PDB file of C-alpha atoms in Angstrom:
ATOM      1  CA  GLU N 173      -2.411  20.189  -1.615  1.00  0.00           C
ATOM      2  CA  ALA N 174      -4.449  16.642  -2.210  1.00  0.00           C
ATOM      3  CA  GLN N 175      -3.126  14.975   0.870  1.00  0.00           C
ATOM      4  CA  VAL N 176      -3.575  12.022   3.364  1.00  0.00           C
ATOM      5  CA  THR N 177      -2.906  13.626   7.431  1.00  0.00           C
ATOM      6  CA  GLN N 178      -2.802  10.471   9.399  1.00  0.00           C
ATOM      7  CA  ASN N 179      -1.950  11.905  13.099  1.00  0.00           C
ATOM      8  CA  PRO N 180       0.377  11.479  15.407  1.00  0.00           C
ATOM      9  CA  ARG N 181       3.155  10.549  14.114  1.00  0.00           C
ATOM     10  CA  TYR N 182       4.643   8.876  16.623  1.00  0.00           C
ATOM     11  CA  LEU N 183       3.178   7.249  19.091  1.00  0.00           C
ATOM     12  CA  ILE N 184       4.402   5.514  22.594  1.00  0.00           C
ATOM     13  CA  THR N 185       2.112   3.505  25.302  1.00  0.00           C
ATOM     14  CA  VAL N 186       0.894   0.851  27.777  1.00  0.00           C
ATOM     15  CA  THR N 187      -0.679  -1.908  27.237  1.00  0.00           C
ATOM     16  CA  GLY N 188      -4.949  -1.839  27.433  1.00  0.00           C
ATOM     17  CA  LYS N 189      -5.031   1.958  27.016  1.00  0.00           C
ATOM     18  CA  LYS N 190      -7.636   2.764  24.413  1.00  0.00           C
ATOM     19  CA  LEU N 191      -5.921   5.241  22.086  1.00  0.00           C
ATOM     20  CA  THR N 192      -7.427   5.893  17.992  1.00  0.00           C
ATOM     21  CA  VAL N 193      -5.544   7.155  14.658  1.00  0.00           C
ATOM     22  CA  THR N 194      -6.672   9.652  13.061  1.00  0.00           C
ATOM     23  CA  CYS N 195      -6.607   9.457   9.534  1.00  0.00           C
ATOM     24  CA  SER N 196      -8.139  12.544   6.646  1.00  0.00           C
ATOM     25  CA  GLN N 197      -7.923  12.736   3.178  1.00  0.00           C
ATOM     26  CA  ASN N 198      -9.018  16.165   1.144  1.00  0.00           C
ATOM     27  CA  MET N 199      -9.062  14.506  -2.116  1.00  0.00           C
ATOM     28  CA  ASN N 200     -12.786  13.842  -1.943  1.00  0.00           C
ATOM     29  CA  HIS N 201     -12.246   9.570  -2.121  1.00  0.00           C
ATOM     30  CA  GLU N 202     -15.330   7.458  -1.639  1.00  0.00           C
ATOM     31  CA  TYR N 203     -12.338   4.378  -0.784  1.00  0.00           C
ATOM     32  CA  MET N 204     -10.233   4.050   2.381  1.00  0.00           C
ATOM     33  CA  SER N 205      -8.373   1.680   3.994  1.00  0.00           C
ATOM     34  CA  TRP N 206      -6.099   0.750   6.546  1.00  0.00           C
ATOM     35  CA  TYR N 207      -2.434  -1.071   6.621  1.00  0.00           C
ATOM     36  CA  ARG N 208       0.251  -1.879   8.904  1.00  0.00           C
ATOM     37  CA  GLN N 209       4.081  -2.548   7.820  1.00  0.00           C
ATOM     38  CA  ASP N 210       5.929  -5.114   9.918  1.00  0.00           C
ATOM     39  CA  PRO N 211      10.006  -5.451   9.097  1.00  0.00           C
ATOM     40  CA  GLY N 212       9.896  -8.600   5.974  1.00  0.00           C
ATOM     41  CA  LEU N 213       5.555  -8.673   5.928  1.00  0.00           C
ATOM     42  CA  GLY N 214       5.381  -6.274   3.980  1.00  0.00           C
ATOM     43  CA  LEU N 215       1.628  -4.077   4.393  1.00  0.00           C
ATOM     44  CA  ARG N 216      -0.861  -6.299   4.832  1.00  0.00           C
ATOM     45  CA  GLN N 217      -4.943  -5.136   5.118  1.00  0.00           C
ATOM     46  CA  ILE N 218      -6.280  -3.865   8.562  1.00  0.00           C
ATOM     47  CA  TYR N 219     -10.544  -3.053   7.700  1.00  0.00           C
ATOM     48  CA  TYR N 220     -10.913  -0.546   4.440  1.00  0.00           C
ATOM     49  CA  SER N 221     -14.382   1.653   2.834  1.00  0.00           C
ATOM     50  CA  MET N 222     -15.642   1.531   0.337  1.00  0.00           C
ATOM     51  CA  ASN N 223     -17.391   4.311   1.266  1.00  0.00           C
ATOM     52  CA  VAL N 224     -19.916   6.008   4.012  1.00  0.00           C
ATOM     53  CA  GLU N 225     -21.427   4.392   6.556  1.00  0.00           C
ATOM     54  CA  VAL N 226     -19.743   1.223   4.424  1.00  0.00           C
ATOM     55  CA  THR N 227     -16.859  -1.170   6.492  1.00  0.00           C
ATOM     56  CA  ASP N 228     -15.085  -4.378   5.527  1.00  0.00           C
ATOM     57  CA  LYS N 229     -12.174  -6.133   6.943  1.00  0.00           C
ATOM     58  CA  GLY N 230      -8.946  -6.515   5.432  1.00  0.00           C
ATOM     59  CA  ASP N 231      -6.751  -9.721   6.653  1.00  0.00           C
ATOM     60  CA  VAL N 232      -5.428  -8.228  10.071  1.00  0.00           C
ATOM     61  CA  PRO N 233      -9.188  -7.372  11.709  1.00  0.00           C
ATOM     62  CA  GLU N 234      -8.627  -8.487  14.798  1.00  0.00           C
ATOM     63  CA  GLY N 235      -7.952  -6.487  17.678  1.00  0.00           C
ATOM     64  CA  TYR N 236      -8.596  -2.799  15.761  1.00  0.00           C
ATOM     65  CA  LYS N 237     -12.245  -0.920  14.157  1.00  0.00           C
ATOM     66  CA  VAL N 238     -13.300   1.448  12.154  1.00  0.00           C
ATOM     67  CA  SER N 239     -15.511   4.520  11.385  1.00  0.00           C
ATOM     68  CA  ARG N 240     -16.970   6.208   8.731  1.00  0.00           C
ATOM     69  CA  LYS N 241     -19.287   8.586   9.730  1.00  0.00           C
ATOM     70  CA  GLU N 242     -18.009  11.010   7.204  1.00  0.00           C
ATOM     71  CA  LYS N 243     -16.495  10.774   3.898  1.00  0.00           C
ATOM     72  CA  ARG N 244     -12.911  12.612   4.523  1.00  0.00           C
ATOM     73  CA  ASN N 245     -12.197  11.105   8.550  1.00  0.00           C
ATOM     74  CA  PHE N 246     -11.473   6.797   8.920  1.00  0.00           C
ATOM     75  CA  PRO N 247      -9.770   6.780  12.239  1.00  0.00           C
ATOM     76  CA  LEU N 248      -8.480   3.738  13.301  1.00  0.00           C
ATOM     77  CA  ILE N 249      -9.161   2.116  16.972  1.00  0.00           C
ATOM     78  CA  LEU N 250      -7.336  -0.264  19.835  1.00  0.00           C
ATOM     79  CA  GLU N 251      -9.669  -0.423  22.774  1.00  0.00           C
ATOM     80  CA  SER N 252      -7.085  -2.577  24.031  1.00  0.00           C
ATOM     81  CA  PRO N 253      -3.517  -2.276  22.607  1.00  0.00           C
ATOM     82  CA  SER N 254      -1.525  -4.834  23.137  1.00  0.00           C
ATOM     83  CA  PRO N 255       3.185  -5.176  21.911  1.00  0.00           C
ATOM     84  CA  ASN N 256       1.971  -7.354  18.742  1.00  0.00           C
ATOM     85  CA  GLN N 257      -0.069  -4.301  17.581  1.00  0.00           C
ATOM     86  CA  THR N 258       3.551  -2.594  17.974  1.00  0.00           C
ATOM     87  CA  SER N 259       4.471  -1.510  13.802  1.00  0.00           C
ATOM     88  CA  LEU N 260       4.540   1.139  11.358  1.00  0.00           C
ATOM     89  CA  TYR N 261       0.615   2.346  10.175  1.00  0.00           C
ATOM     90  CA  PHE N 262      -0.641   3.735   7.527  1.00  0.00           C
ATOM     91  CA  CYS N 263      -3.737   5.052   6.352  1.00  0.00           C
ATOM     92  CA  ALA N 264      -4.498   5.138   2.580  1.00  0.00           C
ATOM     93  CA  SER N 265      -7.258   6.202   0.559  1.00  0.00           C
ATOM     94  CA  SER N 266      -8.172   5.734  -3.982  1.00  0.00           C
ATOM     95  CA  LEU N 267     -11.074   6.853  -5.901  1.00  0.00           C
ATOM     96  CA  GLY N 268     -14.325   4.716  -5.719  1.00  0.00           C
ATOM     97  CA  ARG N 269     -16.596   4.486  -7.828  1.00  0.00           C
ATOM     98  CA  GLY N 270     -17.526   2.152 -10.636  1.00  0.00           C
ATOM     99  CA  TYR N 271     -15.152   1.684 -13.272  1.00  0.00           C
ATOM    100  CA  GLU N 272     -12.484   3.821 -11.747  1.00  0.00           C
ATOM    101  CA  VAL N 273     -11.764   1.184  -9.180  1.00  0.00           C
ATOM    102  CA  PRO N 274      -9.742  -1.037 -10.335  1.00  0.00           C
ATOM    103  CA  ASN N 275      -7.049   1.791 -12.468  1.00  0.00           C
ATOM    104  CA  SER N 276      -6.704   3.578  -8.867  1.00  0.00           C
ATOM    105  CA  PRO N 277      -4.285   3.820  -7.250  1.00  0.00           C
ATOM    106  CA  LEU N 278      -3.691   4.537  -3.512  1.00  0.00           C
ATOM    107  CA  HIS N 279      -2.339   7.558  -1.823  1.00  0.00           C
ATOM    108  CA  PHE N 280      -0.933   7.090   1.010  1.00  0.00           C
ATOM    109  CA  GLY N 281      -0.946   8.739   4.226  1.00  0.00           C
ATOM    110  CA  ASN N 282       3.114   9.094   6.040  1.00  0.00           C
ATOM    111  CA  GLY N 283       2.214   6.314   8.676  1.00  0.00           C
ATOM    112  CA  THR N 284       1.512   6.693  12.225  1.00  0.00           C
ATOM    113  CA  ARG N 285       5.090   4.833  13.974  1.00  0.00           C
ATOM    114  CA  LEU N 286       2.830   2.641  17.607  1.00  0.00           C
ATOM    115  CA  THR N 287       4.455   1.516  19.954  1.00  0.00           C
ATOM    116  CA  VAL N 288       2.595  -0.547  23.037  1.00  0.00           C
ATOM    117  CA  THR N 289       4.534  -1.795  25.452  1.00  0.00           C
TER     118      THR N 289
ATOM    119  CA  GLY P 122      -6.861 -16.119  -1.724  1.00  0.00           C
ATOM    120  CA  ASN P 123      -4.079 -12.667  -3.101  1.00  0.00           C
ATOM    121  CA  SER P 124      -1.142 -13.386  -2.882  1.00  0.00           C
ATOM    122  CA  VAL P 125       2.530 -11.030  -3.476  1.00  0.00           C
ATOM    123  CA  THR P 126       5.695 -12.135  -4.145  1.00  0.00           C
ATOM    124  CA  GLN P 127       9.149 -10.473  -4.496  1.00  0.00           C
ATOM    125  CA  MET P 128      12.341 -11.304  -4.608  1.00  0.00           C
ATOM    126  CA  GLU P 129      14.182 -11.628  -1.628  1.00  0.00           C
ATOM    127  CA  GLY P 130      16.391  -8.221  -0.712  1.00  0.00           C
ATOM    128  CA  PRO P 131      18.121  -6.495  -0.398  1.00  0.00           C
ATOM    129  CA  VAL P 132      19.526  -5.358  -3.679  1.00  0.00           C
ATOM    130  CA  THR P 133      22.882  -3.377  -4.022  1.00  0.00           C
ATOM    131  CA  LEU P 134      24.093  -1.749  -6.830  1.00  0.00           C
ATOM    132  CA  SER P 135      26.328   0.574  -8.370  1.00  0.00           C
ATOM    133  CA  GLU P 136      25.128   3.418 -10.470  1.00  0.00           C
ATOM    134  CA  GLU P 137      24.402   2.821 -13.383  1.00  0.00           C
ATOM    135  CA  ALA P 138      23.701  -0.491 -13.278  1.00  0.00           C
ATOM    136  CA  PHE P 139      20.903  -2.355 -14.660  1.00  0.00           C
ATOM    137  CA  LEU P 140      18.577  -3.156 -12.037  1.00  0.00           C
ATOM    138  CA  THR P 141      15.405  -6.000 -11.886  1.00  0.00           C
ATOM    139  CA  ILE P 142      12.864  -6.556  -9.760  1.00  0.00           C
ATOM    140  CA  ASN P 143      10.816 -10.375  -9.400  1.00  0.00           C
ATOM    141  CA  CYS P 144       7.024  -9.876  -8.725  1.00  0.00           C
ATOM    142  CA  THR P 145       5.019 -12.905  -9.302  1.00  0.00           C
ATOM    143  CA  TYR P 146       1.011 -12.809  -8.392  1.00  0.00           C
ATOM    144  CA  THR P 147      -1.991 -15.551  -7.301  1.00  0.00           C
ATOM    145  CA  ALA P 148      -5.053 -14.010  -8.505  1.00  0.00           C
ATOM    146  CA  THR P 149      -8.808 -15.275  -8.880  1.00  0.00           C
ATOM    147  CA  GLY P 150      -9.758 -13.351 -12.839  1.00  0.00           C
ATOM    148  CA  TYR P 151      -7.962 -10.335 -14.038  1.00  0.00           C
ATOM    149  CA  PRO P 152      -6.177  -8.142 -10.737  1.00  0.00           C
ATOM    150  CA  SER P 153      -4.816  -4.409 -11.503  1.00  0.00           C
ATOM    151  CA  LEU P 154      -1.412  -4.439 -10.865  1.00  0.00           C
ATOM    152  CA  PHE P 155       0.956  -2.053  -9.241  1.00  0.00           C
ATOM    153  CA  TRP P 156       4.153  -0.673  -8.328  1.00  0.00           C
ATOM    154  CA  TYR P 157       4.610   1.277  -5.329  1.00  0.00           C
ATOM    155  CA  VAL P 158       7.444   3.215  -3.657  1.00  0.00           C
ATOM    156  CA  GLN P 159       8.744   4.066  -1.014  1.00  0.00           C
ATOM    157  CA  TYR P 160      11.653   7.027   0.384  1.00  0.00           C
ATOM    158  CA  PRO P 161      12.604   7.278   4.173  1.00  0.00           C
ATOM    159  CA  GLY P 162      10.537   8.424   6.454  1.00  0.00           C
ATOM    160  CA  GLU P 163       7.436   8.524   4.066  1.00  0.00           C
ATOM    161  CA  GLY P 164       4.578   7.053   2.616  1.00  0.00           C
ATOM    162  CA  LEU P 165       4.372   4.280   0.241  1.00  0.00           C
ATOM    163  CA  GLN P 166       4.368   6.334  -4.087  1.00  0.00           C
ATOM    164  CA  LEU P 167       3.027   4.104  -6.601  1.00  0.00           C
ATOM    165  CA  LEU P 168       5.420   4.278  -9.341  1.00  0.00           C
ATOM    166  CA  LEU P 169       3.106   2.081 -11.688  1.00  0.00           C
ATOM    167  CA  LYS P 170       0.177   0.566 -13.000  1.00  0.00           C
ATOM    168  CA  ALA P 171      -1.365  -1.487 -15.339  1.00  0.00           C
ATOM    169  CA  THR P 172      -5.281  -2.764 -15.338  1.00  0.00           C
ATOM    170  CA  LYS P 173      -4.752  -5.874 -18.529  1.00  0.00           C
ATOM    171  CA  ALA P 174      -3.005  -8.040 -19.397  1.00  0.00           C
ATOM    172  CA  ASP P 175      -0.003  -7.685 -21.753  1.00  0.00           C
ATOM    173  CA  ASP P 176      -0.001  -3.557 -20.476  1.00  0.00           C
ATOM    174  CA  LYS P 177       3.203  -1.677 -19.930  1.00  0.00           C
ATOM    175  CA  GLY P 178       3.755   0.716 -17.235  1.00  0.00           C
ATOM    176  CA  SER P 179       6.499   2.925 -16.525  1.00  0.00           C
ATOM    177  CA  ASN P 180       7.988   6.215 -15.252  1.00  0.00           C
ATOM    178  CA  LYS P 181      10.525   7.871 -14.523  1.00  0.00           C
ATOM    179  CA  GLY P 182      12.769   5.246 -16.340  1.00  0.00           C
ATOM    180  CA  PHE P 183      11.226   2.377 -14.749  1.00  0.00           C
ATOM    181  CA  GLU P 184       8.874  -0.541 -16.639  1.00  0.00           C
ATOM    182  CA  ALA P 185       6.535  -3.541 -15.811  1.00  0.00           C
ATOM    183  CA  THR P 186       5.269  -5.694 -18.134  1.00  0.00           C
ATOM    184  CA  TYR P 187       1.952  -7.368 -16.677  1.00  0.00           C
ATOM    185  CA  ARG P 188       2.903 -10.415 -17.853  1.00  0.00           C
ATOM    186  CA  LYS P 189      -1.332 -12.852 -17.600  1.00  0.00           C
ATOM    187  CA  GLU P 190       0.390 -15.596 -18.955  1.00  0.00           C
ATOM    188  CA  THR P 191       3.499 -16.006 -16.372  1.00  0.00           C
ATOM    189  CA  THR P 192       1.856 -14.331 -13.535  1.00  0.00           C
ATOM    190  CA  SER P 193       4.280 -11.894 -13.180  1.00  0.00           C
ATOM    191  CA  PHE P 194       4.843  -7.326 -13.174  1.00  0.00           C
ATOM    192  CA  HIS P 195       8.983  -7.388 -13.086  1.00  0.00           C
ATOM    193  CA  LEU P 196       9.705  -4.449 -12.604  1.00  0.00           C
ATOM    194  CA  GLU P 197      13.019  -3.092 -14.703  1.00  0.00           C
ATOM    195  CA  LYS P 198      15.509   0.199 -14.567  1.00  0.00           C
ATOM    196  CA  GLY P 199      18.361   0.608 -17.529  1.00  0.00           C
ATOM    197  CA  SER P 200      20.437   2.848 -15.393  1.00  0.00           C
ATOM    198  CA  VAL P 201      19.646   2.942 -11.551  1.00  0.00           C
ATOM    199  CA  GLN P 202      20.687   6.290  -9.978  1.00  0.00           C
ATOM    200  CA  VAL P 203      21.031   6.263  -5.364  1.00  0.00           C
ATOM    201  CA  SER P 204      18.528   8.600  -5.443  1.00  0.00           C
ATOM    202  CA  ASP P 205      16.351   5.338  -6.145  1.00  0.00           C
ATOM    203  CA  SER P 206      17.557   4.334  -3.740  1.00  0.00           C
ATOM    204  CA  ALA P 207      14.123   3.072  -2.314  1.00  0.00           C
ATOM    205  CA  VAL P 208      11.841   0.107  -0.437  1.00  0.00           C
ATOM    206  CA  TYR P 209       9.488  -1.104  -3.536  1.00  0.00           C
ATOM    207  CA  PHE P 210       6.304  -2.836  -3.607  1.00  0.00           C
ATOM    208  CA  CYS P 211       4.400  -5.120  -5.809  1.00  0.00           C
ATOM    209  CA  ALA P 212       0.592  -5.082  -5.520  1.00  0.00           C
ATOM    210  CA  LEU P 213      -2.626  -6.364  -6.684  1.00  0.00           C
ATOM    211  CA  ARG P 214      -6.047  -5.383  -6.532  1.00  0.00           C
ATOM    212  CA  GLY P 215      -9.419  -6.486  -7.212  1.00  0.00           C
ATOM    213  CA  GLY P 216      -9.289  -9.546  -9.563  1.00  0.00           C
ATOM    214  CA  GLY P 217     -12.221 -11.237  -8.219  1.00  0.00           C
ATOM    215  CA  ALA P 218     -16.224 -10.668  -8.494  1.00  0.00           C
ATOM    216  CA  GLY P 219     -17.800  -7.739  -8.052  1.00  0.00           C
ATOM    217  CA  GLY P 220     -17.049  -4.593  -7.357  1.00  0.00           C
ATOM    218  CA  THR P 221     -16.221  -5.017  -3.347  1.00  0.00           C
ATOM    219  CA  SER P 222     -13.179  -7.062  -5.169  1.00  0.00           C
ATOM    220  CA  TYR P 223     -11.689  -3.562  -5.620  1.00  0.00           C
ATOM    221  CA  GLY P 224     -11.131  -3.182  -2.161  1.00  0.00           C
ATOM    222  CA  LYS P 225      -9.574  -5.603  -0.972  1.00  0.00           C
ATOM    223  CA  LEU P 226      -5.320  -4.953  -2.067  1.00  0.00           C
ATOM    224  CA  THR P 227      -2.653  -6.848  -1.021  1.00  0.00           C
ATOM    225  CA  PHE P 228       0.808  -6.485  -1.424  1.00  0.00           C
ATOM    226  CA  GLY P 229       4.758  -8.459  -1.500  1.00  0.00           C
ATOM    227  CA  GLN P 230       6.367  -8.389   1.398  1.00  0.00           C
ATOM    228  CA  GLY P 231       9.729  -5.182  -0.257  1.00  0.00           C
ATOM    229  CA  THR P 232      12.826  -5.410  -2.128  1.00  0.00           C
ATOM    230  CA  ILE P 233      14.830  -2.869  -0.386  1.00  0.00           C
ATOM    231  CA  LEU P 234      17.050  -1.284  -2.752  1.00  0.00           C
ATOM    232  CA  THR P 235      20.554   1.033  -1.908  1.00  0.00           C
ATOM    233  CA  VAL P 236      22.567   1.970  -5.075  1.00  0.00           C
ATOM    234  CA  HIS P 237      26.087   2.908  -4.800  1.00  0.00           C
ATOM    235  CA  PRO P 238      28.129   6.188  -6.707  1.00  0.00           C
TER     236      PRO P 238
END
């Protein structure tokens, strides 16, 4: 089954304790991206990757890191989490080659609810 | 930069009522436009899309037409069902020059729809 898998689904942590949220897709998609969802703000893009070893900032990258060493994986790293990073996080992927890109919808994971105390 | 504005919710309707959720956008160039739906506890799923002016996207009885003259992509359904209760997001992709412009996606704030029997 084609899917985007995020882990964990729920995570409670304390300020300053480094954490990683994993994301993996099995659709051979070039493009992957991370979003955070907050009430009244919709989804805001954190980082995206057009292909392996290519990453770019989205609209709210501060406090986050990503890496894209393999096509299927795109982990989100919070080096020193703070309470304002408490949110619902989504990973998504899509086709990313040339003419396919504009028409390509995103496939989303089921989300990771992060609480930082 | 790009932006998407959706009508404020929540929207509450009776079953078989007509639905309109307004969406307007600001972008340079010619973005692709999408509607996504999010059911409780799940990630977002593509509902429909349109990639050029005057295109009509449709799926599951929902429709939206890409109107460049009014920069709008309003979602409509003639007769809603209880199972349509969800959060709906309007989004745009691209609209700038160059391939990397399609890396950035912009979402509206989401509209909560509740349909009563």
